[in-house]
Short mmCIF file of C-alpha atoms in Angstrom, two decimals:
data_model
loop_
_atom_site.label_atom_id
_atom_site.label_comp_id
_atom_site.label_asym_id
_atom_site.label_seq_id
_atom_site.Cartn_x
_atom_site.Cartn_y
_atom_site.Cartn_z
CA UNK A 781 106.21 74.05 152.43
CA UNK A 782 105.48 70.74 150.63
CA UNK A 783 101.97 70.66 151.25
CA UNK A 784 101.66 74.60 149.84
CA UNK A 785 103.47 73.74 146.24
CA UNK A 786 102.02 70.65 146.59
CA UNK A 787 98.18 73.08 146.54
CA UNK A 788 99.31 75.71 144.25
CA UNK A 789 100.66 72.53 141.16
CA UNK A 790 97.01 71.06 142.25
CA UNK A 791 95.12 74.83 141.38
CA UNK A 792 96.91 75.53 138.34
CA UNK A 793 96.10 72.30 136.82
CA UNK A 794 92.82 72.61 137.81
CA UNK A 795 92.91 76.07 136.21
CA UNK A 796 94.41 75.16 133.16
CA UNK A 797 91.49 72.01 132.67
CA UNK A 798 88.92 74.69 133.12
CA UNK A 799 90.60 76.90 130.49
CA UNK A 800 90.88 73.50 128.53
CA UNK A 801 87.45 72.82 128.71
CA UNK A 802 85.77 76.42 128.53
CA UNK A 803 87.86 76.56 124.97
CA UNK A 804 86.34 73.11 124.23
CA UNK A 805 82.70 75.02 124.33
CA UNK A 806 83.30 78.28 122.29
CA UNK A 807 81.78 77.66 118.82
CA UNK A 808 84.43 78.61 116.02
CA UNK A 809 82.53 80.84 114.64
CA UNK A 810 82.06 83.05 117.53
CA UNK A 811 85.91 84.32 115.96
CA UNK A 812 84.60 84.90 112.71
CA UNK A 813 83.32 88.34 113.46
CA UNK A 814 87.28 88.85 114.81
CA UNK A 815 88.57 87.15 111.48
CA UNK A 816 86.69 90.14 109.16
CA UNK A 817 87.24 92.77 111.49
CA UNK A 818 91.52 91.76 111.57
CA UNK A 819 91.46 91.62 107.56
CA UNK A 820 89.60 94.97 107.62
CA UNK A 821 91.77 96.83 109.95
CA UNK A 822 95.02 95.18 108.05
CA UNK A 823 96.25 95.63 104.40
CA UNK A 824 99.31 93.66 103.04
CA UNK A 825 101.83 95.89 104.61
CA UNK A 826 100.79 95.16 108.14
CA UNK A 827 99.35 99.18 108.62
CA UNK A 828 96.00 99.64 110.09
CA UNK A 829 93.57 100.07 107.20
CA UNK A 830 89.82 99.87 106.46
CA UNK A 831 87.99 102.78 108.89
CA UNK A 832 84.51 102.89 108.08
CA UNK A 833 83.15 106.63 107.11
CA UNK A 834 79.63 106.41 108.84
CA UNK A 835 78.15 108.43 105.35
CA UNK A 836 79.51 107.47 102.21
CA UNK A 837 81.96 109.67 100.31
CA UNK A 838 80.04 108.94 96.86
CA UNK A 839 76.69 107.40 95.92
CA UNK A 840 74.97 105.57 93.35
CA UNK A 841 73.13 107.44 91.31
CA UNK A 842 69.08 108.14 91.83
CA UNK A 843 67.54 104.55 92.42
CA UNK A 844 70.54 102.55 92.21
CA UNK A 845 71.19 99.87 93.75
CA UNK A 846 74.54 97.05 94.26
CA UNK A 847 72.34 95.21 92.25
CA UNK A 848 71.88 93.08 88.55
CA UNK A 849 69.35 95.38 87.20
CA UNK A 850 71.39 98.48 88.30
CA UNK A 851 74.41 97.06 86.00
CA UNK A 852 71.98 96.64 83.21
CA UNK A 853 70.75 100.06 83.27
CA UNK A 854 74.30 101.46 83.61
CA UNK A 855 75.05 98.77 80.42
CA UNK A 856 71.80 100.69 78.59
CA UNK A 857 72.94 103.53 79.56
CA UNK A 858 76.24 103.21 77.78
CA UNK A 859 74.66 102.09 75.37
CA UNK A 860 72.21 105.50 74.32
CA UNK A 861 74.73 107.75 74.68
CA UNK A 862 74.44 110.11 72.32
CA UNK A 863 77.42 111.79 70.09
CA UNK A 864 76.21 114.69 67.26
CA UNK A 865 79.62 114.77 65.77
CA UNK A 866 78.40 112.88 62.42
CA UNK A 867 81.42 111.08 61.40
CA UNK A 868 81.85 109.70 64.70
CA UNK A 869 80.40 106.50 66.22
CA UNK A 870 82.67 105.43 69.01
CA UNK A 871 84.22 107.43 71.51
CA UNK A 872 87.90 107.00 71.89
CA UNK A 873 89.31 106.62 75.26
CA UNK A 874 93.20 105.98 75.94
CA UNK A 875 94.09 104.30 78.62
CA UNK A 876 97.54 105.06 80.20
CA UNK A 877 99.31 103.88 83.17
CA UNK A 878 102.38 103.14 85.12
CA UNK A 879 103.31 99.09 84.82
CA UNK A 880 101.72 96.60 86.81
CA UNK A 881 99.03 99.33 87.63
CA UNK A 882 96.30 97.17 85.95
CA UNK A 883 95.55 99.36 82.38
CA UNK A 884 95.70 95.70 80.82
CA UNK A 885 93.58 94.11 83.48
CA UNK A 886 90.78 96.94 83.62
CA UNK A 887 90.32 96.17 80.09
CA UNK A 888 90.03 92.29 80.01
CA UNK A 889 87.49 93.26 83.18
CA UNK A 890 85.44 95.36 80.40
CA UNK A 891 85.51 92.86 77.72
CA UNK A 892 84.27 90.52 80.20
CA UNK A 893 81.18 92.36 81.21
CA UNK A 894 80.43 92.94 77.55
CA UNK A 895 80.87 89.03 77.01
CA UNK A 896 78.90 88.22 80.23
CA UNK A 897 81.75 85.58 80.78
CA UNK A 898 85.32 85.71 81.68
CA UNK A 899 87.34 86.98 78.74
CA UNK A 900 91.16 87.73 78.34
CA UNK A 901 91.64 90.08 75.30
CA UNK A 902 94.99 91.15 76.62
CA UNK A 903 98.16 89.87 78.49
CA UNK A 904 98.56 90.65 81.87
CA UNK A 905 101.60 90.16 83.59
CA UNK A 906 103.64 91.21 86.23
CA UNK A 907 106.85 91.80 84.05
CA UNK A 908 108.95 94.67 85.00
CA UNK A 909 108.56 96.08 81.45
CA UNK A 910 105.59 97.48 79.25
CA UNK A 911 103.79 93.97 78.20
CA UNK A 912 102.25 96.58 76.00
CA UNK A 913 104.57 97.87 72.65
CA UNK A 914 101.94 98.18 70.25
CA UNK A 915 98.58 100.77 70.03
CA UNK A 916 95.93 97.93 71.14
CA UNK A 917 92.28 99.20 69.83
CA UNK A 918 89.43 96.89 71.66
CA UNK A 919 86.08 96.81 70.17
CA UNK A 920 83.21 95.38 72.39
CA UNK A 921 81.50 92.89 70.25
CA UNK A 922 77.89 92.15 72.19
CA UNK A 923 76.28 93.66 75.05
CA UNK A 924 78.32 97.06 74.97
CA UNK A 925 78.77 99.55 72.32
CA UNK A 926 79.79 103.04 71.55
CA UNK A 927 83.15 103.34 72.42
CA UNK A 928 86.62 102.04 71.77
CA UNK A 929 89.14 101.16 74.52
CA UNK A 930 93.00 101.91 73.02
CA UNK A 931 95.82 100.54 75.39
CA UNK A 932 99.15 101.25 74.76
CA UNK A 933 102.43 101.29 76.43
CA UNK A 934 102.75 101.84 80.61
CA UNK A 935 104.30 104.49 81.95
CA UNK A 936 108.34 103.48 83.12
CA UNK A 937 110.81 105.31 85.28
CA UNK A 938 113.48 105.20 82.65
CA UNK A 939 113.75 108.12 79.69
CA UNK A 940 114.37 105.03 77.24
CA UNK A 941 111.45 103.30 78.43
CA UNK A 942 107.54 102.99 78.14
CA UNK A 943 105.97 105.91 76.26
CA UNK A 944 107.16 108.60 74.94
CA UNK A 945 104.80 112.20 75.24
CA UNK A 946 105.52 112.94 71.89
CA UNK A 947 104.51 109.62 70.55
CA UNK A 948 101.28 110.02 73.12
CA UNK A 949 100.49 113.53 71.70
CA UNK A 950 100.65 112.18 68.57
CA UNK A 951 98.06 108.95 69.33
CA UNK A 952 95.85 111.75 70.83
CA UNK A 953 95.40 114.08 68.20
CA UNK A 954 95.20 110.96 65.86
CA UNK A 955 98.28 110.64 63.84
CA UNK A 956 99.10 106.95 64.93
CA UNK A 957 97.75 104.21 63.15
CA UNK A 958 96.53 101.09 65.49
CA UNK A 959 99.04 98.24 66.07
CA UNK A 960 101.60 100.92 65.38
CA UNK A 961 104.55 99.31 66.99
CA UNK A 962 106.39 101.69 69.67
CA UNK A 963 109.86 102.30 70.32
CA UNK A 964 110.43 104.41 73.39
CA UNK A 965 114.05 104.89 71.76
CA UNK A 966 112.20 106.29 68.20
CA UNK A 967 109.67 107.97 68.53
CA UNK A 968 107.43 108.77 65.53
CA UNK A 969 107.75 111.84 63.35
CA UNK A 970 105.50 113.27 60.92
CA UNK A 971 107.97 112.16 58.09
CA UNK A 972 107.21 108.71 59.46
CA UNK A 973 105.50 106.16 56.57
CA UNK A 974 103.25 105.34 59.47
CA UNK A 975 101.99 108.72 60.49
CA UNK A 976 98.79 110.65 59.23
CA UNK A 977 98.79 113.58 58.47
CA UNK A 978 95.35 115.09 58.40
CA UNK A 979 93.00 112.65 60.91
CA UNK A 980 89.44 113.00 60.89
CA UNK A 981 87.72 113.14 64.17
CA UNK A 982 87.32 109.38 64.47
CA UNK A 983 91.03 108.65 64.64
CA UNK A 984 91.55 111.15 67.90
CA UNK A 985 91.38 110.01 71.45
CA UNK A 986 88.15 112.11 73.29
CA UNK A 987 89.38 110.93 76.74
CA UNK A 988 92.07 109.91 78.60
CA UNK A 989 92.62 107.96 81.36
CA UNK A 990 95.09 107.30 83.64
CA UNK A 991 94.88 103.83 85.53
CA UNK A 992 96.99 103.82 89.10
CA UNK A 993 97.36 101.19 91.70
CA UNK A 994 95.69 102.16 94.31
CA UNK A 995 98.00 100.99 97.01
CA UNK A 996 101.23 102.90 95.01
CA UNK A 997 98.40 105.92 95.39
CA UNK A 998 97.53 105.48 98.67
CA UNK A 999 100.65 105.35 100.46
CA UNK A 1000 102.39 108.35 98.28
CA UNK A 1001 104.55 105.80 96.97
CA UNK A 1002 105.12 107.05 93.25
CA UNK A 1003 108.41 107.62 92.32
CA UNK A 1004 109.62 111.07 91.27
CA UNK A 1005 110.54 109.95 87.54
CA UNK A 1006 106.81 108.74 87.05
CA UNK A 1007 105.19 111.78 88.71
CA UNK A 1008 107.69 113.97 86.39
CA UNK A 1009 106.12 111.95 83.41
CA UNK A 1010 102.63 112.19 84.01
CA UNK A 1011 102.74 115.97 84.93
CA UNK A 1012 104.53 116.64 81.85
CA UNK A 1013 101.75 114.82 80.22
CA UNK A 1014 99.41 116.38 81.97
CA UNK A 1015 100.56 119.79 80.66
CA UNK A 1016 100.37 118.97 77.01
CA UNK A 1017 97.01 117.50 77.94
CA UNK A 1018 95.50 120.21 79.26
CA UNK A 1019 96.69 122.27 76.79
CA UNK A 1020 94.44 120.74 74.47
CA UNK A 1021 91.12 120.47 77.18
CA UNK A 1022 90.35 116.92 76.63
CA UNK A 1023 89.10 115.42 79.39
CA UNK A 1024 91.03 113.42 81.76
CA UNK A 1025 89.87 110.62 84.27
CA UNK A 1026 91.83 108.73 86.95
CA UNK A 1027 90.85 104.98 87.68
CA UNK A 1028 92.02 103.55 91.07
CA UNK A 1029 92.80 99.76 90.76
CA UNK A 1030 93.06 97.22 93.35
CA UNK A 1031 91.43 98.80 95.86
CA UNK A 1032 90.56 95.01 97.07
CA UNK A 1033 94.35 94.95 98.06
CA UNK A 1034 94.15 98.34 99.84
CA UNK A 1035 91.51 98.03 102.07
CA UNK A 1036 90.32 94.46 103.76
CA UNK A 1037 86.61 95.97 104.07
CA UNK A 1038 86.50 96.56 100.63
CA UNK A 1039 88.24 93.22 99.98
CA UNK A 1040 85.26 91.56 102.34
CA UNK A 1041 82.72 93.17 100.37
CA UNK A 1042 82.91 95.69 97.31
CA UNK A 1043 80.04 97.66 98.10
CA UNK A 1044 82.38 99.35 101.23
CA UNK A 1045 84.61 101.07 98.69
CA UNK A 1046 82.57 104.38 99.70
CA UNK A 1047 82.72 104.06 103.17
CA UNK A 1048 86.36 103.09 103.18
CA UNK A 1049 88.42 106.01 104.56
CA UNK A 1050 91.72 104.40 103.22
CA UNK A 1051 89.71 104.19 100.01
CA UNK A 1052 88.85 107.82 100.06
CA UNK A 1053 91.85 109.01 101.45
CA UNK A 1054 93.81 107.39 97.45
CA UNK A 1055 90.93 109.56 95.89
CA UNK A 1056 92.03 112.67 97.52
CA UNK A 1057 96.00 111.89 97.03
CA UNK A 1058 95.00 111.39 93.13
CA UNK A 1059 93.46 114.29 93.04
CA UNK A 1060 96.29 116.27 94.32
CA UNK A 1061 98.67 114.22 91.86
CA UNK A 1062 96.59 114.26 88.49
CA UNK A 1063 94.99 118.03 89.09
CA UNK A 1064 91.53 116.21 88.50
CA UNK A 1065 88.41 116.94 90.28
CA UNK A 1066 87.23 113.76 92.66
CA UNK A 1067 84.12 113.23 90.61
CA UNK A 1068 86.60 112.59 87.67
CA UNK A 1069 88.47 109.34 89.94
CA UNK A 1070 86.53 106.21 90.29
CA UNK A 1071 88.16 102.99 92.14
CA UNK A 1072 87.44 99.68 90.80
CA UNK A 1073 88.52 96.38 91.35
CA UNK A 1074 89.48 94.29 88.46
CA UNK A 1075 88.69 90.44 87.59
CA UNK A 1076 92.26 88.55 88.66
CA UNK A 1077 91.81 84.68 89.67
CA UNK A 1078 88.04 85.05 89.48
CA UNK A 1079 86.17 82.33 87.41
CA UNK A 1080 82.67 83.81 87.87
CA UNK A 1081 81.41 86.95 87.26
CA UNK A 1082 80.93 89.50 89.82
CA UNK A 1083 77.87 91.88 90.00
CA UNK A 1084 79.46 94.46 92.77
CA UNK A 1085 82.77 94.48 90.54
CA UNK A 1086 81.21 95.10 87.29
CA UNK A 1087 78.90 98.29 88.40
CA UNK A 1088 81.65 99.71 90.03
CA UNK A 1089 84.15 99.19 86.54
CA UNK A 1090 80.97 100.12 84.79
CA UNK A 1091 80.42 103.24 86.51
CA UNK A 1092 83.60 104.64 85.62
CA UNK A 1093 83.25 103.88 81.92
CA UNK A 1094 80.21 105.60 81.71
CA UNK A 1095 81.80 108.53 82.86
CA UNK A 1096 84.54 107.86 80.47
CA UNK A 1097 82.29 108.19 77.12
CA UNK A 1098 80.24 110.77 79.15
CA UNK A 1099 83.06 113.11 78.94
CA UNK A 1100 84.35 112.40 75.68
CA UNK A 1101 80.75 112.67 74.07
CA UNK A 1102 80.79 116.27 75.32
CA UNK A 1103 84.31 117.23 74.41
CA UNK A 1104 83.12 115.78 70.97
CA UNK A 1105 80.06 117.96 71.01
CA UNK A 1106 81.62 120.89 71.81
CA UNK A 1107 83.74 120.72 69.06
CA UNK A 1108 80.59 119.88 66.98
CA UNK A 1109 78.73 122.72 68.37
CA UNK A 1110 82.24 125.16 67.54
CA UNK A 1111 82.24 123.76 63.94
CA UNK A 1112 78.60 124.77 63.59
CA UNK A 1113 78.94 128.07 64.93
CA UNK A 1114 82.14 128.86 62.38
CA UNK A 1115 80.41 127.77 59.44
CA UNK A 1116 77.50 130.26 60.58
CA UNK A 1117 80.04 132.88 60.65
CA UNK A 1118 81.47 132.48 57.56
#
């Protein structure tokens, strides 16, 4: 009996020095591959995340590329767009958007790709409260033009706070003046000393967008007071036909693929799967909901991140450039018939 426990401590040492020793020999970066494919599979909350679609759900356009040259033609792009309404240089877009969703990040991302540096033209913060009281107007300065970003305050739970529709309606159809100072608890009225009364073209929002967290999206996590907000918006917006575009933020956080490398955002399921959710939400076709992943603790710029932030602003002053020729085209064709 002695001898046989005396054999079986002898083979498991000599078991456990040839495990010792085989581990000794595997390179570390034979568990590399196993390191991306774990952050991949695994968002934040732990849930399996980050199946690959085998053909992407959306493509760059003809000939482009995840590439510098593809972000300058996009920039050019931008750039030529061409509005026939006369009075009208810039295309207005709002941007709108639950707090912490990243409205006020999106927009320091933008003013960074027009600077070609890293550029904060807004506060960002995680506060539980609109950072946002007054109606922000951002005008790129160098390498983009034609348009004007508006930010203004996020969309909260609470009747008494973030916007109010009829103050929104108002900024839309032009009656607020920018840094006109909300207050969720007085709204504006056209008796106000701050409201116009007869805005020209150039004063109206031609888009709006909502900006969403992607994860909030993704895992149906919007509370009911929110979605009550934005489809009550979304009535008085429709009302009016001005186009409407979703942005999908974070996506970085959502997916680990996409977190690994940017250019996997459409051939992320998870990714896809926030698209379809939005789309269901904000009554929006998919073609109108880009994801993009904002500049955060970055110090450098990043190629993959600005085309894909790029890509939805060109959409952005796409759409309003049409809504703003249509109405051009309408004028015309009273004046002919009068």
């Amino acid at each position: 009996m002695g001898n046989e426990n005396t054999k079986a401590k002898e083979s498991g040492k000599k078991q456990g020095n040839d495990a010792a020793a085989t581990a000794a020999q595997v390179d570390p970066a034979a568990f590399r591959p196993f390191t991306v494919f774990h952050r991949a599979m695994h968002s934040a909350s732990g849930e399996e995340q980050g199946d690959e679609i085998e053909k992407p759900w959306r493509s760059l356009d003809k000939n482009g590329a995840w590439d510098e040259n593809y972000k300058k033609r996009l920039i050019n792009e931008i750039g030529n767009t061409h509005i026939k309404e006369k009075e009208v240089q810039n295309v207005r877009i709002l941007l709108l958007g639950p707090i912490k969703a990243g409205k006020s990040s999106y927009l320091n991302t933008i003013a960074s790709i027009d600077k070609g540096r890293m550029s904060q033209v807004t506060i960002t913060g995680g506060a539980g409260i609109s950072l946002s009281r007054k109606l922000k107007v951002f005008r790129p300065q160098e390498r983009l033009k034609n348009f004007r970003l508006l930010d203004t305050m996020g969309i909260e739970d609470t009747d008494l706070g973030g916007f109010n529709i009829r103050d929104l309606l108002f900024v839309v159809k032009g009656h607020v003046p920018p840094d006109y100072k909300f207050n969720p608890v007085n709204p504006i009225f056209e008796d106000s000393k701050d409201f116009k009364k007869n805005p020209k073209s150039k004063d109206k929002i031609h888009c709006v967008v909502f900006v969403m967290d992607a994860n909030v999206v993704g895992q149906d996590n919007i509370s009911d007071a929110t979605k009550k907000k934005v489809k009550a918006l979304q009535a008085e917006l429709m009302n009016i036909d001005i186009p409407r575009i979703v942005i999908l933020t974070k996506i970085d956080v959502l997916c680990g693929m996409t977190e690994a490398d940017t250019v996997n955002c459409f051939r992320s399921e998870t990714v896809k799967n926030a698209v379809d959710l939005a789309e269901e939400l904000f009554s929006v076709p998919k073609q109108n909901i880009f994801p993009v992943q904002n500049y955060s603790e970055e110090m450098e710029m990043d190629t993959n991140k600005d085309i894909l932030s790029l890509l939805a602003l060109k959409q952005m002053i796409l759409f309003g450039a049409d809504f703003l020729n249509d109405i051009s085209a309408q004028t015309s064709d009273d004046e002919e018939a009068s």
